[in-house]
Coordinates of C-alpha atoms and ligand atoms in Angstrom, one line a residue:
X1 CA 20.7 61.3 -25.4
X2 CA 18.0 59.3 -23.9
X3 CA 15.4 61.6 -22.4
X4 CA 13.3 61.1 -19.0
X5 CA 10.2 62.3 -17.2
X6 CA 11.7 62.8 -13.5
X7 CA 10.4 66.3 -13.0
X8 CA 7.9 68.7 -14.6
X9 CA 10.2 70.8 -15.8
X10 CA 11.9 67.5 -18.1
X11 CA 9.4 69.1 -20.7
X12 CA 9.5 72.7 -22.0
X13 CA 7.0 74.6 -21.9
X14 CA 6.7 73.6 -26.3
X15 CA 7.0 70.1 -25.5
X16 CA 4.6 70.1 -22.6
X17 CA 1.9 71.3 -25.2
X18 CA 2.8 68.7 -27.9
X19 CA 2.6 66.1 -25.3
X20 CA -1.4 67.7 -24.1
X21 CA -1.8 67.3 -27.3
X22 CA -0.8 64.2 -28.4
X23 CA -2.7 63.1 -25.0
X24 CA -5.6 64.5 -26.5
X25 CA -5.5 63.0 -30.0
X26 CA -4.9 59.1 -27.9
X27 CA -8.2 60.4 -26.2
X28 CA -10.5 60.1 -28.6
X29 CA -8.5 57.4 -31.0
X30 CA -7.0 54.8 -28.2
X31 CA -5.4 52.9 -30.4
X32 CA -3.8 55.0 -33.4
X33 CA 0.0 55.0 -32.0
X34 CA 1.6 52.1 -31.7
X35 CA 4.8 52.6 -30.5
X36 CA 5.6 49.8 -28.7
X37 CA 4.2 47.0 -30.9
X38 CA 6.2 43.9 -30.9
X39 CA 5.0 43.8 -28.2
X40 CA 8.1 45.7 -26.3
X41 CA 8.3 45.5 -22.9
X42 CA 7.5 48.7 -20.3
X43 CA 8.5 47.8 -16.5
X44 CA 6.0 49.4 -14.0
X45 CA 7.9 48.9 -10.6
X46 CA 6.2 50.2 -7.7
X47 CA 7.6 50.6 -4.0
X48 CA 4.3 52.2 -2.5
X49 CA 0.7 51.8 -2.5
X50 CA -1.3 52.3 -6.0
X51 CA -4.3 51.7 -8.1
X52 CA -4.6 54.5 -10.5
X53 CA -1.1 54.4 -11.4
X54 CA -1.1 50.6 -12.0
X55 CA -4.2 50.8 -13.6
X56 CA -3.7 53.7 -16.1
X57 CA 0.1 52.6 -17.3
X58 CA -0.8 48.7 -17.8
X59 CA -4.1 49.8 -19.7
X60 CA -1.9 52.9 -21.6
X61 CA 0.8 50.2 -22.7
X62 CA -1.6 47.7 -23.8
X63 CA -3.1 50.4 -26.1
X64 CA 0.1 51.2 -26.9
X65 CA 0.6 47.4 -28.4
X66 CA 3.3 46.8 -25.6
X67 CA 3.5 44.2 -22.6
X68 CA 3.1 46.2 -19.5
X69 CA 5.0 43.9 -16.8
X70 CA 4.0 44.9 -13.4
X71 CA 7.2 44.5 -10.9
X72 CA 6.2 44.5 -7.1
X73 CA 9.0 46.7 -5.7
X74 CA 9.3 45.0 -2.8
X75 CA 10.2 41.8 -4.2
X76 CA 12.6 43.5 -6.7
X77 CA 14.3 45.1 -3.7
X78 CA 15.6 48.1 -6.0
X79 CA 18.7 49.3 -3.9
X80 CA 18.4 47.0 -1.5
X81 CA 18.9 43.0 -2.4
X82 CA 21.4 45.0 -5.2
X83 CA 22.2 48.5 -6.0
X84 CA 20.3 51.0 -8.1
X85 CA 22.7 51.0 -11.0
X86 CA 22.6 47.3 -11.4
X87 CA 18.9 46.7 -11.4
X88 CA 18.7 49.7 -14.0
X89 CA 21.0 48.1 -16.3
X90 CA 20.0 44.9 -15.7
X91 CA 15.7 46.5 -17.0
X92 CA 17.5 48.2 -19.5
X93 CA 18.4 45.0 -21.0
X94 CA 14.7 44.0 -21.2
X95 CA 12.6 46.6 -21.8
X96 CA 11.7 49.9 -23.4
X97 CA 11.0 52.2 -20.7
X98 CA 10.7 52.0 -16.9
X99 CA 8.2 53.5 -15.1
X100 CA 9.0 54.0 -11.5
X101 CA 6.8 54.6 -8.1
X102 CA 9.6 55.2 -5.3
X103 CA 10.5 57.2 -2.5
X104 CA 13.4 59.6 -2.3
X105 CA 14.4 61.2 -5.9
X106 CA 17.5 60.9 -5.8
X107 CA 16.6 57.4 -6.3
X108 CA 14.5 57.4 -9.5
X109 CA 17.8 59.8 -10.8
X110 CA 20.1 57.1 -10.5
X111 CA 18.2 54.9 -12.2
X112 CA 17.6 57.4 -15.1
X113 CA 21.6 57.7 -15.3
X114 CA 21.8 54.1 -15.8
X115 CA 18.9 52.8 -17.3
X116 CA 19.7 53.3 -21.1
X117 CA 15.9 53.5 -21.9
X118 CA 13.6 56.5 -20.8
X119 CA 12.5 56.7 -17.0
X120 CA 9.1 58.0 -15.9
X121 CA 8.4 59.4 -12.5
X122 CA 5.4 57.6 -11.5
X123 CA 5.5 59.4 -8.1
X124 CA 8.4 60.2 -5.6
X125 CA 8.1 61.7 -2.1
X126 CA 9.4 65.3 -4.5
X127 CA 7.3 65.4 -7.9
X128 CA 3.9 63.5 -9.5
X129 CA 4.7 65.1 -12.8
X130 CA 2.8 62.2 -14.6
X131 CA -0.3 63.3 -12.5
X132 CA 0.6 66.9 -13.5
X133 CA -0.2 65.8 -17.1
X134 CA -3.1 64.3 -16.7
X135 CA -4.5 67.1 -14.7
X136 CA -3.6 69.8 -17.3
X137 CA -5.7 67.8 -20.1
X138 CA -8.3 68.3 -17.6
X139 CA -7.9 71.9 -17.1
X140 CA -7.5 72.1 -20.8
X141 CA -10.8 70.3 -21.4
X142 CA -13.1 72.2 -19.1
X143 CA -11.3 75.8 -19.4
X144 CA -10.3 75.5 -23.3
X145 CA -6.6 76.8 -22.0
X146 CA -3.6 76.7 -19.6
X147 CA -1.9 79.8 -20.2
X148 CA -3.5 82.4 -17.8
X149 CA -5.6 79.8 -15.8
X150 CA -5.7 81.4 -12.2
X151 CA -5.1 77.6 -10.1
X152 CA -5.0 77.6 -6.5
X153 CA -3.9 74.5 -4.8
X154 CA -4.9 74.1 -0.4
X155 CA -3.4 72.1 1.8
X156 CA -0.1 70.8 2.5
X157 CA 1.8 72.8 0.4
X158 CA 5.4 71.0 1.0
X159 CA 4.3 67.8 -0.6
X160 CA 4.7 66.1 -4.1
X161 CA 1.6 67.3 -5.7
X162 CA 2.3 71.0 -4.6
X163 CA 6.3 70.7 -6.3
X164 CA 4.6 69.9 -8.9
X165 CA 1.5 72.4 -9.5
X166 CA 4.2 74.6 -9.0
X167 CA 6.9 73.5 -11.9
X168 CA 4.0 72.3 -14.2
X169 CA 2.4 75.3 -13.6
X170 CA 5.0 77.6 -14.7
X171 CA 5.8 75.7 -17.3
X172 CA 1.9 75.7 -18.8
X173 CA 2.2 79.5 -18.2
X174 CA -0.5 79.5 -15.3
X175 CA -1.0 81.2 -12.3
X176 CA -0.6 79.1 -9.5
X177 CA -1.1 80.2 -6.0
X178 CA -0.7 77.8 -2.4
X179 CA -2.5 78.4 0.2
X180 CA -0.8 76.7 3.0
X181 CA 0.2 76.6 7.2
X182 CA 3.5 78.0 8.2
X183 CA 5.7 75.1 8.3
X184 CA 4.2 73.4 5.5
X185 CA 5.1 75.9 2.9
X186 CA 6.6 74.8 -0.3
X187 CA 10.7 74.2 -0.3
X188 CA 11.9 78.4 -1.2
X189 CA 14.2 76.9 -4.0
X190 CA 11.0 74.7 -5.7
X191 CA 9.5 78.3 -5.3
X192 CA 12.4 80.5 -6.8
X193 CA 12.6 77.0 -9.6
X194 CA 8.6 77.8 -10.4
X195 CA 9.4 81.6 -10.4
X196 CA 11.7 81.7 -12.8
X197 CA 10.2 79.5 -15.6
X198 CA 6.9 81.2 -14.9
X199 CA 9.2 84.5 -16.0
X200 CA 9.2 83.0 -19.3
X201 CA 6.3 81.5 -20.0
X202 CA 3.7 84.6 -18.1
X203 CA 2.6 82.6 -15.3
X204 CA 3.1 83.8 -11.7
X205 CA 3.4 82.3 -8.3
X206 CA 1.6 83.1 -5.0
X207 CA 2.2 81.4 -1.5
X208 CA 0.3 82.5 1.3
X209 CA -1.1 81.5 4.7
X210 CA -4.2 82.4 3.9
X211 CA -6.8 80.1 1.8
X212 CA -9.4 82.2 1.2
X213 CA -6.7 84.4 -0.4
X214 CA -5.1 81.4 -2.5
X215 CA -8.8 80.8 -4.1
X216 CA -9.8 84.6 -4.5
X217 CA -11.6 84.3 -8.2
X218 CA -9.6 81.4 -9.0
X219 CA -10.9 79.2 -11.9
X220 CA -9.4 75.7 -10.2
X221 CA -9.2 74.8 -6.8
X222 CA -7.3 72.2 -5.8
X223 CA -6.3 69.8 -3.3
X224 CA -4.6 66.5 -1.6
X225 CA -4.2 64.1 1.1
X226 CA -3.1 66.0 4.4
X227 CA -1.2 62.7 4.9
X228 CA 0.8 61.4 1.6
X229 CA 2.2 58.2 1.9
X230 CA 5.2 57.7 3.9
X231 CA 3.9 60.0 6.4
X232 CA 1.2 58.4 8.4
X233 CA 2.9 58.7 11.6
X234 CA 2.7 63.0 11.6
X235 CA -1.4 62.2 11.3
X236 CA -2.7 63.7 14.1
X237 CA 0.0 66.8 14.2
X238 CA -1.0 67.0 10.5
X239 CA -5.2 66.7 10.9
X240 CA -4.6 69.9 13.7
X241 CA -2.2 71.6 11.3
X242 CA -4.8 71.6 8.1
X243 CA -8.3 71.7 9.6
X244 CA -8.6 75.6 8.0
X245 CA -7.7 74.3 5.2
X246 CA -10.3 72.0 4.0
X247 CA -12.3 72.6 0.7
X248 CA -15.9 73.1 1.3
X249 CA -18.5 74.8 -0.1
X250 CA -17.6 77.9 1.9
X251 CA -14.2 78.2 1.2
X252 CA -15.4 77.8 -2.3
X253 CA -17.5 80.6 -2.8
X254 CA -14.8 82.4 -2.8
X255 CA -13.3 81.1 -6.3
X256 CA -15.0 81.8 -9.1
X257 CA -18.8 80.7 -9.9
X258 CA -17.5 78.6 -12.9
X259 CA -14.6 77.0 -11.3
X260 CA -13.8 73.5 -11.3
X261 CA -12.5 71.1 -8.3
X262 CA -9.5 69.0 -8.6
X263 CA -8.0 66.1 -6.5
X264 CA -5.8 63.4 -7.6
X265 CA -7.0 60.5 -5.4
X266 CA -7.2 58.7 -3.1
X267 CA -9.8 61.4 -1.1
X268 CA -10.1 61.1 2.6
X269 CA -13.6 62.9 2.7
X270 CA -14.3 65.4 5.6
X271 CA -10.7 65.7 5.9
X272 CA -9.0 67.3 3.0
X273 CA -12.6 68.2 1.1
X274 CA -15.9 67.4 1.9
X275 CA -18.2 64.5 0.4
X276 CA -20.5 67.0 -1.0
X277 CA -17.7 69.0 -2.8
X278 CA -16.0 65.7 -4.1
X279 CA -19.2 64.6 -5.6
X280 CA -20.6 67.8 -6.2
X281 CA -21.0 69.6 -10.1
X282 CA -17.8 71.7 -10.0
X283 CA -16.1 68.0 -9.4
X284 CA -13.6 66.7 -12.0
X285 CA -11.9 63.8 -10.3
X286 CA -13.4 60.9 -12.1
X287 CA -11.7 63.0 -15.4
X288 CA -8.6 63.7 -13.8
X289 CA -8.3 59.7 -13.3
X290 CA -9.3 58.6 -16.7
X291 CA -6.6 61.0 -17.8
X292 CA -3.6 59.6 -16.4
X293 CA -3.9 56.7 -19.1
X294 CA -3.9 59.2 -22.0
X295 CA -1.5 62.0 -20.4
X296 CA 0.7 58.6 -19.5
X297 CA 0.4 57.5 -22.9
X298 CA 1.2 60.4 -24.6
X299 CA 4.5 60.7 -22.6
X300 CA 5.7 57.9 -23.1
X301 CA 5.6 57.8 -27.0
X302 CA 6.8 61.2 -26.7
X303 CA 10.0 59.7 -24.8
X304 CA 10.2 57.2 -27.5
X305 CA 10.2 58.7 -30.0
X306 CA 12.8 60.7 -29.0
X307 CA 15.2 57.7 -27.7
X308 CA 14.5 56.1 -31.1
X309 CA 15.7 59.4 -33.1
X310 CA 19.1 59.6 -30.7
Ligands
NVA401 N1 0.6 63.3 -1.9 C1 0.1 62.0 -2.1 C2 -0.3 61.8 -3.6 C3 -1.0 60.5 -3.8 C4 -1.3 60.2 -5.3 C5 1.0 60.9 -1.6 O1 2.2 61.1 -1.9 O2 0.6 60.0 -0.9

């Protein structure tokens, strides 16, 4: 059976640690896995705006000793100028993997059932699982763990990156609170989803109101846009809804004195977190972006490797 990356929760929590690790090991060796020497193709189709994610998978397959062939979603018209099960049959014919920026899920799981060749979610309006990744080698590099990591995440807690703290989370065994305004609480069935792999793994779940509660003695604070992409026209409902919610240097003296600050990027500074907390010490960003290419890396041989032994 061919596997895919749609969701954090594609990975146990076993095989999210073999691929940290594996992530790790293409860290500080770039080029010691080949997997895709030939070269093999990897398609990188994107129907929204990107730079990390272009930039991190066509570096990662290069250093994989593939041909990363960027396809402008647009032009491809994915569902569209034909349906999804045709275009994923037809890239199945041509390359080794697809690696997919869309909209809606249900979407990107279509084109898994059809594809033949592994999928990776490269960010839908539900889960950024491959950002997930690259933020837990982060956490791994400046904590030295995952498993008991206390991670609070501020903001707008009903978006991509929140799903997805929330089912990578669990999985990595952390502890993973959201502080967030009523009506942008996380979806109660991503919640009772996160609760019940955190059962197994001895993370635990917190959602609250409150975001000096969410980053009580936390060792990560994190955050994202107020306004993710596809949204721009709630902006100013959202900028009211979120203006208690912003990371500063007051809201966090409230974590712990060691703890590190996350965001994935793109920052919109004095909105979401101040300029002097993004560029500030407890800052990690700049690590958090170099580590897509490795995390992104590292799943993707991990995917092949298992669609070769099928
Ligand atoms: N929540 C953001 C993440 C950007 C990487 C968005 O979807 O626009």
């Amino acid at each position: 059976m061919i596997r895919h990356f749609l969701a954090d929760d594609d990975l146990t929590p076993d095989e999210q640690r073999e691929v940290l690790a594996l992530a790790a090991e293409m860290k500080a060796d770039p080029f010691a896995h080949q997997p895709y020497a030939g070269p093999r193709t990897v398609a990188i189709l994107t129907d929204k705006p990107t730079l990390r994610t272009q930039l991190s998978f066509q570096a990662g397959v290069a250093e994989l000793g593939g041909n990363p062939m960027l396809v402008d979603g647009k032009l491809a018209g994915i569902g569209v100028r034909e349906t999804i099960p045709d275009s994923a049959r037809v890239l199945g014919r041509h390359v080794a993997a697809i690696v997919w920026r869309t909209g809606a899920q249900e979407r990107i799981v279509e084109m898994a059932e059809y594809a033949g060749v592994p999928v990776v979610n490269a960010l839908t309006d539900d889960y950024h699982p491959c950002q997930i990744l690259a933020d837990w080698q982060t956490v791994t590099e400046h904590k030295g763990r995952l498993a008991g990591v206390r991670f609070a995440y501020v903001g707008d807690g009903a978006n991509n990156m929140a799903n997805s703290y929330l089912i990578g989370g669990a999985v990595a065994g952390m502890h993973t609170r959201i502080g967030a305004p009523e009506g942008y609480h996380p979806d109660p069935a991503i919640v009772a989803r996160a609760e019940a792999i955190a059962a197994t793994t001895g993370g635990s779940i917190l959602v609250t109101d409150s975001p000096t509660e969410a980053v009580d003695g936390v060792d990560v604070v994190c955050t994202d846009t107020w306004i993710s992409m596809g949204r721009e026209a709630e902006n100013e409902a959202r900028l009211t809804a979120f203006t208690a919610y912003q990371v500063n240097d007051q809201l966090l003296a409230g974590a712990d004195a060691n703890a590190i600050v996350m965001h994935c990027l793109p920052a919109y500074r004095g909105k979401e977190i101040t300029h002097e907390v993004l560029e500030g010490p407890r800052s990690v960003v700049f690590d958090e972006a170099e580590n897509r290419r490795h995390a992104q890396k590292a799943i993707l041989t991990f995917l092949d490797r298992q669609a070769r032994s099928a």
